[in-house]
XYZ file of C-alpha atoms in Angstrom:
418
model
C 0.000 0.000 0.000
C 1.356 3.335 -1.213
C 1.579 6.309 1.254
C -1.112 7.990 -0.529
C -3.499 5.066 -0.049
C -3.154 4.882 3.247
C -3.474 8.405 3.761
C -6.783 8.702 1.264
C -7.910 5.415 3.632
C -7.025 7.482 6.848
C -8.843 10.873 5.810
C -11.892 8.842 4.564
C -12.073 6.792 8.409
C -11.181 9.773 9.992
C -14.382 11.700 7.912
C -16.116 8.448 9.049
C -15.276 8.585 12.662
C -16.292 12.395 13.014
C -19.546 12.098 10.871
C -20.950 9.231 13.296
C -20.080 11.495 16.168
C -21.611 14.361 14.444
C -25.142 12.424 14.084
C -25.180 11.428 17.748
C -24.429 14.804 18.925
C -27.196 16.251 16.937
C -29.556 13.660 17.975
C -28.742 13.648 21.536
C -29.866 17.606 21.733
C -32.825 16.818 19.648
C -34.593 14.236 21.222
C -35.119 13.704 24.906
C -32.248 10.693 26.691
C -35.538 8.390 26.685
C -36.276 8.612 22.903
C -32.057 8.900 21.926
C -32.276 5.527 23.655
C -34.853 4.012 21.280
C -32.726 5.935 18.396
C -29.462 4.467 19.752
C -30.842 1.172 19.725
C -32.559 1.640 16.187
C -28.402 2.133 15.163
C -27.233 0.061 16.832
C -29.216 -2.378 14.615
C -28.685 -0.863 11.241
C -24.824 -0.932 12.219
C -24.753 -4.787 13.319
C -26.994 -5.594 10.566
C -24.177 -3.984 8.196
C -21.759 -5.388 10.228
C -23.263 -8.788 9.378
C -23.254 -7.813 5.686
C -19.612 -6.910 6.234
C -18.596 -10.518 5.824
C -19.301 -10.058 2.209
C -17.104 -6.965 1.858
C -14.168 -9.295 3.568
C -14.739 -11.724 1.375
C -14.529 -9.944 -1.828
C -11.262 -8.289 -0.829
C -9.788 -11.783 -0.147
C -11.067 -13.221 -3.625
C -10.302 -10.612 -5.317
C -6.447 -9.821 -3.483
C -5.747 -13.878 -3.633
C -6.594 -13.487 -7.495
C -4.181 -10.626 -8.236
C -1.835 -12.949 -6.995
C -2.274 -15.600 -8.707
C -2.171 -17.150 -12.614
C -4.904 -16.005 -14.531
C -6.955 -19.471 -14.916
C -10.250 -19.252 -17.355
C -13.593 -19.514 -15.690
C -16.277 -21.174 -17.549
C -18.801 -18.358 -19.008
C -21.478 -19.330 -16.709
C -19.369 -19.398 -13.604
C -18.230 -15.540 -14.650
C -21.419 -14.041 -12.654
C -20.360 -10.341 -11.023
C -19.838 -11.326 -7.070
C -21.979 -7.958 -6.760
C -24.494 -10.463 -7.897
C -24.566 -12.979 -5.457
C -23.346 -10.793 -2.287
C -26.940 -8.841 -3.291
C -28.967 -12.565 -3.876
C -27.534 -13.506 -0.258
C -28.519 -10.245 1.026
C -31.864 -10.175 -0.382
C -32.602 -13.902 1.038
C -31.510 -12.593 4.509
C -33.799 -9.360 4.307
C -36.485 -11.812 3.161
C -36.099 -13.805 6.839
C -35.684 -10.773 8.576
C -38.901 -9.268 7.567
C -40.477 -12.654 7.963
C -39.467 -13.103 11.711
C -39.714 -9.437 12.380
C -43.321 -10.254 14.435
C -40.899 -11.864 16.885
C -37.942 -9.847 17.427
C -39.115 -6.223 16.820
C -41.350 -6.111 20.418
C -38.268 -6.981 22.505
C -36.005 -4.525 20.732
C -37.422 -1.789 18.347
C -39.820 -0.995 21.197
C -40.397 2.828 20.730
C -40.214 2.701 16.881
C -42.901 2.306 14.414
C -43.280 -0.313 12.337
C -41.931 1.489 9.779
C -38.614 0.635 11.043
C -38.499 -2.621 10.050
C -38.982 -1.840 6.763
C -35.802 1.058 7.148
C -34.163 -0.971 9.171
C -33.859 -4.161 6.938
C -34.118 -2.768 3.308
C -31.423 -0.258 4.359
C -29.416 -3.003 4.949
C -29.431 -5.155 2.489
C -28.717 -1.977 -0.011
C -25.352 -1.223 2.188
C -24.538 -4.993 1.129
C -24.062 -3.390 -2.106
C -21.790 -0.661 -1.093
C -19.648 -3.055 1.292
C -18.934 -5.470 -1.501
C -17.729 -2.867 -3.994
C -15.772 -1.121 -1.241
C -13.825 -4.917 -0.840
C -13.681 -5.631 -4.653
C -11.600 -2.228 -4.522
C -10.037 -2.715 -1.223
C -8.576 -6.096 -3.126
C -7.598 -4.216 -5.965
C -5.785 -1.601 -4.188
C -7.735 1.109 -5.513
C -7.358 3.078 -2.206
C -8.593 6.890 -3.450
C -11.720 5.201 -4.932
C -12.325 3.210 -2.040
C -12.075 6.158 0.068
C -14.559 8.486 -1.705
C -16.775 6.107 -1.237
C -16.416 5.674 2.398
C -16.278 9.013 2.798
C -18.877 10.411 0.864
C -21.491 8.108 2.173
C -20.584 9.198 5.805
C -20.638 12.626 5.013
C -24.129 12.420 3.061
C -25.432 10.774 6.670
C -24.161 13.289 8.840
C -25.970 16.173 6.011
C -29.821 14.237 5.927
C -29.879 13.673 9.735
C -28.381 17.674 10.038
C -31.754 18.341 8.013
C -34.111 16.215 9.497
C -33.089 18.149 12.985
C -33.429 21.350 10.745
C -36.567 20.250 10.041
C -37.894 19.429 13.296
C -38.429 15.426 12.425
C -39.038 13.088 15.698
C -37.580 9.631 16.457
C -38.845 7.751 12.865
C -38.169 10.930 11.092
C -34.121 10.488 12.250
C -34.228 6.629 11.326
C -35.103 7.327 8.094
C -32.539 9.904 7.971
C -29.878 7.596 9.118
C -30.564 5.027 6.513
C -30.982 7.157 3.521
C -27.149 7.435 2.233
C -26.757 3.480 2.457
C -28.013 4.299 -1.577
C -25.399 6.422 -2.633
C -22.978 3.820 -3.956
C -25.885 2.972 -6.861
C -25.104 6.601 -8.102
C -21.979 6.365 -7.642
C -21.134 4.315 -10.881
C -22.604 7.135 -12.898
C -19.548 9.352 -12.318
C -16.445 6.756 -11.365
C -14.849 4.633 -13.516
C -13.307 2.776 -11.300
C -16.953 1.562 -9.629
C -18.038 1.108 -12.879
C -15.867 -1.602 -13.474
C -15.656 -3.054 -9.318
C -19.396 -3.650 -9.709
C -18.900 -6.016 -13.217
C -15.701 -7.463 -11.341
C -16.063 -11.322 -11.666
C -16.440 -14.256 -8.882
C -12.857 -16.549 -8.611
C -15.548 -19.282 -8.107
C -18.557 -20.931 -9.144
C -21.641 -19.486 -7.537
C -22.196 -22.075 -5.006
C -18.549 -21.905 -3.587
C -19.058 -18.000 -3.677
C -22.334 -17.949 -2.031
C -20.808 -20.818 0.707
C -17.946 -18.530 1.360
C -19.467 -15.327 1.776
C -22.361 -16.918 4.499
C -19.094 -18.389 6.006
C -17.891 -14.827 5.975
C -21.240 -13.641 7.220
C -21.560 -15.906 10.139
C -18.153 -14.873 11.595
C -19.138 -11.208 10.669
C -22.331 -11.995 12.773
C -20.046 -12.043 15.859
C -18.145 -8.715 15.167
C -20.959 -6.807 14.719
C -22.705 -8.210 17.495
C -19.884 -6.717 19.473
C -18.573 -4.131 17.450
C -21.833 -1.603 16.764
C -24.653 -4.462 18.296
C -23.963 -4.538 21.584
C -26.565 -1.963 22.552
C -29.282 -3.853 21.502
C -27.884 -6.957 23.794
C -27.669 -4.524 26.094
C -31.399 -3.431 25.792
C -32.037 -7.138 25.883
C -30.929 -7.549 29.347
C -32.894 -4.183 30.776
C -35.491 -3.153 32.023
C -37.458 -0.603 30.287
C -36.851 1.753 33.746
C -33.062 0.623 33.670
C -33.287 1.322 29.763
C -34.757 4.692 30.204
C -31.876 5.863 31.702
C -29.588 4.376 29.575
C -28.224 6.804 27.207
C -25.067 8.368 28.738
C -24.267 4.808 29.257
C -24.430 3.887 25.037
C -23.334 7.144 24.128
C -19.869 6.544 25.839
C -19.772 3.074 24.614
C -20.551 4.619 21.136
C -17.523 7.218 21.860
C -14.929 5.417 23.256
C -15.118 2.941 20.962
C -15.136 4.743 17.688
C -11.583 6.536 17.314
C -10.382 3.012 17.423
C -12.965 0.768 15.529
C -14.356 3.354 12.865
C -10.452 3.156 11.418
C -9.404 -0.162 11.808
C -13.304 -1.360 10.534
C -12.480 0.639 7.381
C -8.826 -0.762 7.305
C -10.224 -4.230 7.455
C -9.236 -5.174 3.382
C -6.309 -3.238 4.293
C -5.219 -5.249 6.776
C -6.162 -8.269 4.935
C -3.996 -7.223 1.758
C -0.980 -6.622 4.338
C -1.197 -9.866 5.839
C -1.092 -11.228 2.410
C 2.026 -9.778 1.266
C 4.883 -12.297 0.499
C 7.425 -9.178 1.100
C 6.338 -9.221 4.930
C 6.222 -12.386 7.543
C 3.114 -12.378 8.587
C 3.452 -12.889 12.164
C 5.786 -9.383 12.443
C 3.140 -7.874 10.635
C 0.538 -8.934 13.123
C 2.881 -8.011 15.915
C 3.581 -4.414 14.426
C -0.101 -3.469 13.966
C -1.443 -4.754 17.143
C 1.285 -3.311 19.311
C 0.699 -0.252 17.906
C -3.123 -0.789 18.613
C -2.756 -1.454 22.148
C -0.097 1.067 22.444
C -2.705 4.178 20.890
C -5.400 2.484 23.148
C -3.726 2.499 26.662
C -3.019 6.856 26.360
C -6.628 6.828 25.034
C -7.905 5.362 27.955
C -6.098 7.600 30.273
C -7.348 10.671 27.973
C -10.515 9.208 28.289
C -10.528 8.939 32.829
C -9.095 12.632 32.181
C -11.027 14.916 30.092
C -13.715 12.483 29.167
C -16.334 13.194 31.878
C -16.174 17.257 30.716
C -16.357 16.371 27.312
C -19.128 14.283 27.752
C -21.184 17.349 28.932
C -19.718 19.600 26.388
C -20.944 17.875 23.412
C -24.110 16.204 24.343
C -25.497 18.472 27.554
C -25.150 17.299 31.084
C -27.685 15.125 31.294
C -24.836 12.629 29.589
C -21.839 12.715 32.171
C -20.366 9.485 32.586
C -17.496 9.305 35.355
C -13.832 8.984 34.562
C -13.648 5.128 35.540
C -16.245 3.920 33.533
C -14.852 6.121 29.979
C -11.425 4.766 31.051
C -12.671 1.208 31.285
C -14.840 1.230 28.189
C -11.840 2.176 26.182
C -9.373 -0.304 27.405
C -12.359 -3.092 26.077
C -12.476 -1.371 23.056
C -8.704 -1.750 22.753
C -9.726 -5.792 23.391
C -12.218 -5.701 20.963
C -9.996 -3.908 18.407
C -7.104 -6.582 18.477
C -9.764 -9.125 18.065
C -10.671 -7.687 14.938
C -6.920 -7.291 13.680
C -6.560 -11.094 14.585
C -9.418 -12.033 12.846
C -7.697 -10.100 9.770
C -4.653 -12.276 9.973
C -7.131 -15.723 10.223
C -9.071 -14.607 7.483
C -5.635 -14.112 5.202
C -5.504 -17.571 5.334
C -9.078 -18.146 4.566
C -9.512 -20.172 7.736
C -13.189 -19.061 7.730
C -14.128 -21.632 10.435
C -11.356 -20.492 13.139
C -12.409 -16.840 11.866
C -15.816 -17.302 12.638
C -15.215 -19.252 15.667
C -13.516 -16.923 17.058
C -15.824 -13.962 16.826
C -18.759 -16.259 17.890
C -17.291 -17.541 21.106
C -16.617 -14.151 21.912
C -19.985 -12.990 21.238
C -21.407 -15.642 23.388
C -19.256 -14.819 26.337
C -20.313 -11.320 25.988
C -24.251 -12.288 25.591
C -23.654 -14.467 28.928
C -22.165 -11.832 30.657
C -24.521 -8.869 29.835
C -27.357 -10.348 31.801
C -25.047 -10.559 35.166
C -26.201 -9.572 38.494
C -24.253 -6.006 38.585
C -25.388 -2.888 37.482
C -25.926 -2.117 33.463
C -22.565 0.091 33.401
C -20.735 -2.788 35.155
C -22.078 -5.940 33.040
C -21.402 -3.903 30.221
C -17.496 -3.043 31.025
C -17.372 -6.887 31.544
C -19.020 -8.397 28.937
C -17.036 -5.980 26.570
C -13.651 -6.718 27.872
C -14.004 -10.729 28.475
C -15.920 -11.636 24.859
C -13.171 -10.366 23.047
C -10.180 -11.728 25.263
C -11.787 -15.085 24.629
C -12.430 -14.627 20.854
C -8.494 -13.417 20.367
C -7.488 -16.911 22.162
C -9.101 -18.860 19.323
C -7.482 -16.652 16.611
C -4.128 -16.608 18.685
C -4.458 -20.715 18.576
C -5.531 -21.285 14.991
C -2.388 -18.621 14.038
C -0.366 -20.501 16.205
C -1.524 -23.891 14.379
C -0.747 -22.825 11.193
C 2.778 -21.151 11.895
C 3.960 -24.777 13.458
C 2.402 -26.403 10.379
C 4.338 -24.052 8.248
C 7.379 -24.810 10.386
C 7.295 -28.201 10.301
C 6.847 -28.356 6.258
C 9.505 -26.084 5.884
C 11.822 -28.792 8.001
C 11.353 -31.233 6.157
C 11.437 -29.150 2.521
C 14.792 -28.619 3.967
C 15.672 -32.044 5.077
């Protein structure tokens, strides 16, 4: 990756990172903390439900990067489908589910939203699977400045439709809507890049049904990440009460803030990362070892920023009804440091397309987490837990499957050598 890419991919996380803050600053003074609860849950959704669909995005970047690299071999015409095609058949089929078991889920969740929301909620969605798969089929490419615009502009065009809904004095459906609207914007994208143009004809390395098998793969383990990653709200909301819920907002927005100046980067970094780990010119292992030292490294002063001049800032940017003391911002960050080496580690097990230890990984630590959120401690305490543990537990599987396949490596180069 070129120092230009990785700026272009910095300035588009970084536009990323300050437009999500920007939406739940303005919705915070908008809406009352009860209703930016039901909003926070309502994205908390939409982002695990992308994060879901991200699996598809991870798996076109590794298709599509392990192809560069190798011979060209002819497909068959019929296996030469677009993989836009299938990542948007999967998608649909999953949107089709949702909606049909929405009668079951949307009480214990979506509890202040109309029904509406379901509809936002799910067809928003499965349009972003769109936008996710193009950004990997460019991420695998190494077409960084395209692959930023996109990121970028799409955050930005967020942050503008919520700023007008507030202008416009919408309620709590009014700002869901307004949320989902710019998952859309890579359709129109094609009409003036090139470069999308010819990511969205880009053809599958496989025949549909290996495609398809890979990407749900992909999806499951993605399933796990996002649960964690932007979902944990709603497992959150699971385990409340609605009194303990309607005081809940300080307690999400910090989550939402602490969390975001390292995961809204490294989430965007993600076919990055994968391309890096890839690289015959670096050993994998010292790559791993370079990025996540310098994750934990960033992390640690963040947390001590965060026990500092967090509480203040809290108050400054979303009114004092949303201090949050110094302890819990400190501790919130140091599990997002957790959860962010979980996802670089899943990076370097995905490189190798070990889907299974990938997705293994990320579940286990999801179900740790989901056990731990309904503990007998208080929400801000279960919460600290269940985000710290889930991930520790998750970066033991994808430390032991790494640690597999470096001895397996060793011991074939021994005997090579012998």
């Amino acid at each position: 990756m070129t120092g230009s890419g990785a700026a272009s991919i910095g300035i588009a996380s970084g536009v990323a990172a300050v437009s999500g803050y920007g939406v739940l600053v303005i919705v915070a003074h908008v809406l009352s903390p009860a209703r930016n609860a039901d909003f926070l849950v309502y994205w908390s959704l939409l982002f695990a439900l992308i994060g879901v669909y991200g699996g598809l995005q991870q798996e076109a970047t590794r298709a599509v990067a392990t192809a560069e690299m190798l011979p060209a071999v002819p497909l068959a015409p019929r296996r030469r489908s677009p993989i836009l095609l299938w990542s948007l058949v999967v998608a649909a089929a999953l949107t089709v589910l949702a909606l049909a078991a929405s009668p079951w889920w949307r009480s214990s969740v979506l509890v202040g939203s109309a029904p509406l929301a379901v509809l936002l909620l799910c067809g928003g969605g499965m349009v972003y699977s769109g936008h996710l798969t193009v950004v990997g089929i460019m991420s695998g490419r190494r077409q960084w400045s395209a692959t930023a615009v996109l990121i970028g502009a799409e955050s930005l065009l967020r942050l503008v439709i919520v700023g007008a809904a507030a202008l416009a004095g919408v309620g709590l459906g009014g700002f869901e809507a307004a949320a989902t609207a710019s998952t859309a914007l890579w359709l129109l994208m094609p009409l003036v890049s090139p470069t999308l143009r010819s990511a969205i004809r880009a053809p599958a390395d496989a025949p549909p049904a290996q495609v398809v098998r890979r990407s749900l793969q992909a999806m499951l383990a993605a399933l796990g990440s996002s649960a964690l990653v932007v979902g944990f709200p709603t497992l959150l909301r699971l385990s409340s009460t609605t009194a303990e819920w309607a005081t809940a907002a300080p307690l999400v927005l910090a989550i939402s803030v602490t969390r975001a100046p390292l995961l809204i980067p490294l989430n965007a970094f993600q076919g990055v990362a994968i391309g890096y780990f890839l690289d015959p010119r670096r050993g994998r292992a010292a790559a791993m070892v370079r990025v996540i030292g310098g994750i934990v490294g960033v992390g640690v002063i963040g947390a001590v920023l965060a026990a500092l001049v967090g509480p203040p800032l809290m108050g400054l940017f979303f009114g004092p009804a949303y201090r949050v003391s110094g302890v819990v911002l400190g501790a919130l960050t140091l599990a997002a440091v957790a959860l962010a080496v979980l996802t670089m580690t899943g990076a370097g097990v995905l490189s190798l397309a070990h889907h299974r230890a990938y997705a293994a990984g990320w579940l286990v630590a999801m179900a740790v987490s989901l056990g731990l959120v309904f503990a007998p401690m208080s929400l801000s305490a279960r919460a600290i837990l269940a985000l710290a543990a889930g991930p520790v537990a998750g970066i033991a599987v994808h430390a032991f499957a790494l640690r597999g396949t470096a001895r397996a490596a060793g011991g074939s180069g021994g005997r090579s050598a012998a």
